[in-house]
mmCIF file of C-alpha atoms in Angstrom:
data_model
loop_
_atom_site.group_PDB
_atom_site.id
_atom_site.type_symbol
_atom_site.label_atom_id
_atom_site.label_comp_id
_atom_site.label_asym_id
_atom_site.label_seq_id
_atom_site.Cartn_x
_atom_site.Cartn_y
_atom_site.Cartn_z
ATOM 1 C CA UNK A 1 -15.050 38.520 -60.691
ATOM 2 C CA UNK A 2 -17.323 40.279 -58.292
ATOM 3 C CA UNK A 3 -20.291 38.109 -59.466
ATOM 4 C CA UNK A 4 -18.266 34.894 -59.008
ATOM 5 C CA UNK A 5 -17.229 36.170 -55.451
ATOM 6 C CA UNK A 6 -21.022 36.899 -54.574
ATOM 7 C CA UNK A 7 -21.914 33.396 -55.961
ATOM 8 C CA UNK A 8 -19.181 31.692 -53.991
ATOM 9 C CA UNK A 9 -20.065 33.391 -50.856
ATOM 10 C CA UNK A 10 -23.814 32.377 -51.232
ATOM 11 C CA UNK A 11 -22.770 28.847 -51.938
ATOM 12 C CA UNK A 12 -20.536 28.949 -48.798
ATOM 13 C CA UNK A 13 -23.441 30.288 -46.792
ATOM 14 C CA UNK A 14 -25.744 27.352 -48.049
ATOM 15 C CA UNK A 15 -22.977 24.783 -47.121
ATOM 16 C CA UNK A 16 -22.711 26.198 -43.705
ATOM 17 C CA UNK A 17 -26.570 25.991 -43.242
ATOM 18 C CA UNK A 18 -26.308 22.458 -44.333
ATOM 19 C CA UNK A 19 -23.619 21.760 -41.881
ATOM 20 C CA UNK A 20 -25.395 23.394 -39.032
ATOM 21 C CA UNK A 21 -28.534 21.310 -39.982
ATOM 22 C CA UNK A 22 -26.583 18.036 -39.810
ATOM 23 C CA UNK A 23 -25.087 18.977 -36.428
ATOM 24 C CA UNK A 24 -28.549 19.690 -35.148
ATOM 25 C CA UNK A 25 -29.753 16.339 -36.417
ATOM 26 C CA UNK A 26 -26.823 14.533 -34.955
ATOM 27 C CA UNK A 27 -27.282 16.209 -31.508
ATOM 28 C CA UNK A 28 -31.068 15.469 -31.574
ATOM 29 C CA UNK A 29 -30.559 11.900 -32.327
ATOM 30 C CA UNK A 30 -27.957 11.626 -29.652
ATOM 31 C CA UNK A 31 -30.372 13.179 -27.185
ATOM 32 C CA UNK A 32 -33.250 10.970 -28.139
ATOM 33 C CA UNK A 33 -31.027 7.909 -27.887
ATOM 34 C CA UNK A 34 -29.908 8.879 -24.518
ATOM 35 C CA UNK A 35 -33.427 9.461 -23.221
ATOM 36 C CA UNK A 36 -34.588 6.074 -24.624
ATOM 37 C CA UNK A 37 -31.679 4.352 -22.946
ATOM 38 C CA UNK A 38 -32.445 6.083 -19.560
ATOM 39 C CA UNK A 39 -36.082 4.904 -19.887
ATOM 40 C CA UNK A 40 -34.986 1.330 -20.242
ATOM 41 C CA UNK A 41 -32.824 1.591 -16.952
ATOM 42 C CA UNK A 42 -35.630 3.311 -15.204
ATOM 43 C CA UNK A 43 -38.189 0.801 -16.349
ATOM 44 C CA UNK A 44 -35.975 -2.030 -15.066
ATOM 45 C CA UNK A 45 -35.475 -0.405 -11.604
ATOM 46 C CA UNK A 46 -39.202 -0.054 -11.330
ATOM 47 C CA UNK A 47 -39.487 -3.884 -12.318
ATOM 48 C CA UNK A 48 -36.964 -4.690 -9.601
ATOM 49 C CA UNK A 49 -38.495 -2.658 -6.957
ATOM 50 C CA UNK A 50 -41.966 -3.885 -7.311
ATOM 51 C CA UNK A 51 -40.749 -7.480 -7.748
ATOM 52 C CA UNK A 52 -38.969 -6.851 -4.362
ATOM 53 C CA UNK A 53 -42.196 -5.537 -2.977
ATOM 54 C CA UNK A 54 -44.310 -8.370 -4.220
ATOM 55 C CA UNK A 55 -41.879 -11.105 -3.084
ATOM 56 C CA UNK A 56 -40.531 -9.473 0.052
ATOM 57 C CA UNK A 57 -36.946 -9.527 -1.524
ATOM 58 C CA UNK A 58 -34.674 -7.252 0.479
ATOM 59 C CA UNK A 59 -31.820 -8.147 -1.466
ATOM 60 C CA UNK A 60 -33.542 -6.768 -4.640
ATOM 61 C CA UNK A 61 -34.486 -3.658 -2.897
ATOM 62 C CA UNK A 62 -30.802 -2.945 -2.002
ATOM 63 C CA UNK A 63 -29.858 -3.189 -5.748
ATOM 64 C CA UNK A 64 -32.124 -0.049 -6.368
ATOM 65 C CA UNK A 65 -30.183 1.960 -3.887
ATOM 66 C CA UNK A 66 -26.919 1.353 -5.800
ATOM 67 C CA UNK A 67 -28.192 2.645 -9.064
ATOM 68 C CA UNK A 68 -29.116 6.105 -7.739
ATOM 69 C CA UNK A 69 -25.839 7.978 -8.607
ATOM 70 C CA UNK A 70 -25.855 6.635 -12.093
ATOM 71 C CA UNK A 71 -29.371 7.713 -12.898
ATOM 72 C CA UNK A 72 -29.000 11.034 -11.229
ATOM 73 C CA UNK A 73 -25.940 11.853 -13.222
ATOM 74 C CA UNK A 74 -27.456 10.549 -16.456
ATOM 75 C CA UNK A 75 -30.537 12.771 -15.879
ATOM 76 C CA UNK A 76 -28.457 15.939 -15.272
ATOM 77 C CA UNK A 77 -26.464 15.260 -18.441
ATOM 78 C CA UNK A 78 -29.410 15.065 -20.624
ATOM 79 C CA UNK A 79 -30.823 18.282 -19.278
ATOM 80 C CA UNK A 80 -27.453 19.907 -19.775
ATOM 81 C CA UNK A 81 -27.344 18.710 -23.428
ATOM 82 C CA UNK A 82 -30.845 19.952 -24.110
ATOM 83 C CA UNK A 83 -29.709 23.513 -22.841
ATOM 84 C CA UNK A 84 -26.777 23.353 -25.027
ATOM 85 C CA UNK A 85 -28.870 22.467 -28.094
ATOM 86 C CA UNK A 86 -31.177 25.173 -27.304
ATOM 87 C CA UNK A 87 -28.484 27.747 -27.096
ATOM 88 C CA UNK A 88 -26.390 26.563 -29.981
ATOM 89 C CA UNK A 89 -29.202 25.715 -32.528
ATOM 90 C CA UNK A 90 -32.140 27.899 -31.386
ATOM 91 C CA UNK A 91 -34.712 25.325 -32.663
ATOM 92 C CA UNK A 92 -38.187 26.458 -33.695
ATOM 93 C CA UNK A 93 -41.605 24.783 -34.401
ATOM 94 C CA UNK A 94 -41.482 21.077 -34.221
ATOM 95 C CA UNK A 95 -37.759 20.988 -33.547
ATOM 96 C CA UNK A 96 -38.197 23.219 -30.355
ATOM 97 C CA UNK A 97 -41.203 20.937 -29.397
ATOM 98 C CA UNK A 98 -39.051 17.949 -29.667
ATOM 99 C CA UNK A 99 -36.410 19.338 -27.271
ATOM 100 C CA UNK A 100 -39.077 20.362 -24.795
ATOM 101 C CA UNK A 101 -40.451 16.805 -24.831
ATOM 102 C CA UNK A 102 -37.003 15.423 -24.156
ATOM 103 C CA UNK A 103 -36.676 17.821 -21.107
ATOM 104 C CA UNK A 104 -40.183 16.837 -19.919
ATOM 105 C CA UNK A 105 -39.792 13.159 -20.191
ATOM 106 C CA UNK A 106 -36.268 13.333 -18.753
ATOM 107 C CA UNK A 107 -37.884 14.976 -15.548
ATOM 108 C CA UNK A 108 -40.543 12.308 -15.399
ATOM 109 C CA UNK A 109 -37.996 9.489 -15.707
ATOM 110 C CA UNK A 110 -36.037 11.076 -12.778
ATOM 111 C CA UNK A 111 -39.285 10.986 -10.620
ATOM 112 C CA UNK A 112 -40.064 7.443 -11.589
ATOM 113 C CA UNK A 113 -36.496 6.487 -10.536
ATOM 114 C CA UNK A 114 -37.275 8.186 -7.172
ATOM 115 C CA UNK A 115 -40.516 6.088 -6.905
ATOM 116 C CA UNK A 116 -38.498 3.043 -7.372
ATOM 117 C CA UNK A 117 -36.184 3.929 -4.543
ATOM 118 C CA UNK A 118 -39.040 4.999 -2.276
ATOM 119 C CA UNK A 119 -40.776 1.548 -2.746
ATOM 120 C CA UNK A 120 -37.415 -0.249 -2.207
ATOM 121 C CA UNK A 121 -37.026 1.626 1.080
ATOM 122 C CA UNK A 122 -40.421 0.522 2.160
ATOM 123 C CA UNK A 123 -39.511 -3.035 1.369
ATOM 124 C CA UNK A 124 -36.665 -2.916 3.830
ATOM 125 C CA UNK A 125 -38.816 -1.436 6.535
ATOM 126 C CA UNK A 126 -41.760 -3.808 5.949
ATOM 127 C CA UNK A 127 -39.291 -6.702 6.299
ATOM 128 C CA UNK A 128 -39.101 -5.939 10.042
ATOM 129 C CA UNK A 129 -42.827 -7.231 10.303
ATOM 130 C CA UNK A 130 -43.022 -11.033 9.559
ATOM 131 C CA UNK A 131 -46.544 -10.771 8.694
ATOM 132 C CA UNK A 132 -45.969 -8.049 6.011
ATOM 133 C CA UNK A 133 -45.563 -10.479 3.170
ATOM 134 C CA UNK A 134 -47.255 -11.786 1.155
ATOM 135 C CA UNK A 135 -48.708 -8.353 0.305
ATOM 136 C CA UNK A 136 -52.488 -7.903 0.338
ATOM 137 C CA UNK A 137 -53.474 -9.216 -3.256
ATOM 138 C CA UNK A 138 -55.075 -5.916 -4.302
ATOM 139 C CA UNK A 139 -51.919 -3.964 -3.354
ATOM 140 C CA UNK A 140 -49.792 -6.361 -5.370
ATOM 141 C CA UNK A 141 -52.218 -6.101 -8.346
ATOM 142 C CA UNK A 142 -52.023 -2.195 -8.173
ATOM 143 C CA UNK A 143 -48.227 -2.521 -8.412
ATOM 144 C CA UNK A 144 -48.361 -4.708 -11.563
ATOM 145 C CA UNK A 145 -50.953 -2.380 -13.041
ATOM 146 C CA UNK A 146 -48.726 0.611 -12.283
ATOM 147 C CA UNK A 147 -45.842 -1.130 -13.996
ATOM 148 C CA UNK A 148 -47.868 -2.116 -17.019
ATOM 149 C CA UNK A 149 -48.933 1.723 -17.387
ATOM 150 C CA UNK A 150 -45.104 2.745 -17.337
ATOM 151 C CA UNK A 151 -44.382 -0.085 -19.904
ATOM 152 C CA UNK A 152 -47.051 1.003 -22.263
ATOM 153 C CA UNK A 153 -46.257 4.565 -21.957
ATOM 154 C CA UNK A 154 -42.556 3.995 -22.781
ATOM 155 C CA UNK A 155 -43.618 1.660 -25.805
ATOM 156 C CA UNK A 156 -45.708 4.695 -27.017
ATOM 157 C CA UNK A 157 -42.704 6.904 -26.725
ATOM 158 C CA UNK A 158 -40.358 4.513 -28.429
ATOM 159 C CA UNK A 159 -42.796 3.847 -31.350
ATOM 160 C CA UNK A 160 -44.287 7.397 -31.480
ATOM 161 C CA UNK A 161 -47.602 5.514 -31.061
ATOM 162 C CA UNK A 162 -50.582 7.876 -30.364
ATOM 163 C CA UNK A 163 -53.163 5.210 -29.995
ATOM 164 C CA UNK A 164 -51.164 3.506 -27.336
ATOM 165 C CA UNK A 165 -50.464 6.835 -25.550
ATOM 166 C CA UNK A 166 -54.080 7.566 -25.602
ATOM 167 C CA UNK A 167 -54.872 4.172 -24.109
ATOM 168 C CA UNK A 168 -52.497 4.882 -21.195
ATOM 169 C CA UNK A 169 -54.148 8.145 -20.418
ATOM 170 C CA UNK A 170 -57.645 6.620 -20.663
ATOM 171 C CA UNK A 171 -56.621 3.959 -18.212
ATOM 172 C CA UNK A 172 -55.649 6.394 -15.555
ATOM 173 C CA UNK A 173 -59.231 6.618 -14.046
ATOM 174 C CA UNK A 174 -59.269 2.865 -13.684
ATOM 175 C CA UNK A 175 -55.826 2.988 -11.785
ATOM 176 C CA UNK A 176 -57.325 5.800 -9.545
ATOM 177 C CA UNK A 177 -60.392 3.571 -8.646
ATOM 178 C CA UNK A 178 -58.129 0.604 -7.886
ATOM 179 C CA UNK A 179 -56.022 2.917 -5.614
ATOM 180 C CA UNK A 180 -58.967 4.254 -3.681
ATOM 181 C CA UNK A 181 -60.061 0.561 -3.089
ATOM 182 C CA UNK A 182 -56.731 -0.429 -1.860
ATOM 183 C CA UNK A 183 -56.397 2.522 0.481
ATOM 184 C CA UNK A 184 -59.881 1.663 1.846
ATOM 185 C CA UNK A 185 -58.777 -1.990 2.441
ATOM 186 C CA UNK A 186 -55.475 -0.882 4.158
ATOM 187 C CA UNK A 187 -57.377 1.789 6.374
ATOM 188 C CA UNK A 188 -59.558 -1.100 7.320
ATOM 189 C CA UNK A 189 -56.542 -3.019 8.489
ATOM 190 C CA UNK A 190 -55.601 -0.270 10.827
ATOM 191 C CA UNK A 191 -58.910 -0.419 12.568
ATOM 192 C CA UNK A 192 -58.928 -4.401 12.671
ATOM 193 C CA UNK A 193 -55.165 -4.649 13.672
ATOM 194 C CA UNK A 194 -54.011 -1.428 15.264
ATOM 195 C CA UNK A 195 -51.011 -3.125 16.771
ATOM 196 C CA UNK A 196 -49.437 -3.316 13.325
ATOM 197 C CA UNK A 197 -50.172 0.405 12.480
ATOM 198 C CA UNK A 198 -46.616 1.012 11.290
ATOM 199 C CA UNK A 199 -46.937 -1.695 8.746
ATOM 200 C CA UNK A 200 -50.406 -0.497 7.520
ATOM 201 C CA UNK A 201 -49.102 3.159 7.189
ATOM 202 C CA UNK A 202 -46.063 1.800 5.118
ATOM 203 C CA UNK A 203 -48.354 -0.025 2.886
ATOM 204 C CA UNK A 204 -50.596 2.968 2.547
ATOM 205 C CA UNK A 205 -47.430 4.910 1.526
ATOM 206 C CA UNK A 206 -46.398 2.356 -0.936
ATOM 207 C CA UNK A 207 -49.898 2.347 -2.504
ATOM 208 C CA UNK A 208 -49.508 6.084 -2.852
ATOM 209 C CA UNK A 209 -46.260 5.709 -4.693
ATOM 210 C CA UNK A 210 -47.653 3.112 -7.017
ATOM 211 C CA UNK A 211 -50.487 5.513 -7.927
ATOM 212 C CA UNK A 212 -47.947 8.189 -8.569
ATOM 213 C CA UNK A 213 -46.061 5.948 -10.795
ATOM 214 C CA UNK A 214 -49.159 5.613 -13.047
ATOM 215 C CA UNK A 215 -49.581 9.361 -13.061
ATOM 216 C CA UNK A 216 -46.029 9.841 -14.315
ATOM 217 C CA UNK A 217 -46.829 7.214 -16.976
ATOM 218 C CA UNK A 218 -49.777 9.230 -18.098
ATOM 219 C CA UNK A 219 -47.715 12.407 -18.277
ATOM 220 C CA UNK A 220 -45.065 10.464 -20.553
ATOM 221 C CA UNK A 221 -48.025 9.446 -22.637
ATOM 222 C CA UNK A 222 -49.197 13.034 -22.919
ATOM 223 C CA UNK A 223 -45.894 14.225 -24.007
ATOM 224 C CA UNK A 224 -45.885 11.748 -26.858
ATOM 225 C CA UNK A 225 -49.171 13.136 -28.096
ATOM 226 C CA UNK A 226 -47.762 16.618 -27.667
ATOM 227 C CA UNK A 227 -44.722 15.693 -29.765
ATOM 228 C CA UNK A 228 -46.790 14.307 -32.553
ATOM 229 C CA UNK A 229 -49.688 16.688 -32.522
ATOM 230 C CA UNK A 230 -48.591 19.722 -30.580
ATOM 231 C CA UNK A 231 -51.502 19.280 -28.296
ATOM 232 C CA UNK A 232 -51.011 19.945 -24.555
ATOM 233 C CA UNK A 233 -53.200 17.530 -22.476
ATOM 234 C CA UNK A 234 -51.935 18.454 -19.010
ATOM 235 C CA UNK A 235 -54.998 19.950 -17.783
ATOM 236 C CA UNK A 236 -57.626 17.694 -19.410
ATOM 237 C CA UNK A 237 -55.836 14.448 -19.296
ATOM 238 C CA UNK A 238 -58.802 12.480 -18.092
ATOM 239 C CA UNK A 239 -60.844 13.469 -21.125
ATOM 240 C CA UNK A 240 -58.611 11.617 -23.703
ATOM 241 C CA UNK A 241 -59.842 8.199 -24.696
ATOM 242 C CA UNK A 242 -58.409 5.706 -27.244
ATOM 243 C CA UNK A 243 -61.096 6.629 -29.788
ATOM 244 C CA UNK A 244 -60.410 10.371 -29.777
#
């Protein structure tokens, strides 16, 4: 009887561990699903804000402001769930890395949503200048390039695609060069047309936000590589190339 009791206790312990493992997998799948859904919403916000910028659409800019409470609550809920998973399951190794990546990407998505709102605000202010639109073509191209970086980084995240993530990071230097040429153009506009200085400064601020959007896309791509390979690229992100 004593041996049967010990055997039964061991079996029950194994069952408990299996149950805990199932709960952890369920929680992680739920977290991952929420992050990907938030990513889709944030990408759409960026699409809308940059379209509003390129087309001078104040009506589209107003839509972005209305999304703020929903995105903010969503981001907080994901963070709380990550903390709960860490406390309840105490994951290690690759499981811990996965939770850390979700937390990191959640923060990057929140910042990207902020960038969408900042750009939308600039559209409203730029509309006071009848000559602000259409935008200078290089600035519009920078916006589309930043948007492409976000799209590619989120595709890399969804598909766990290391090659695509590396390509996003490798493209950051090209975006930086483009940003520098745009700022040079806009500063020349201040010299040539100083009466419109408020417009030029708003366009400069917008260019900076677009460059930061590409930065956040690169950080998401770096998180994909960290998730798959455990390699932290934050301090040498510009050294990664698609062939590495």
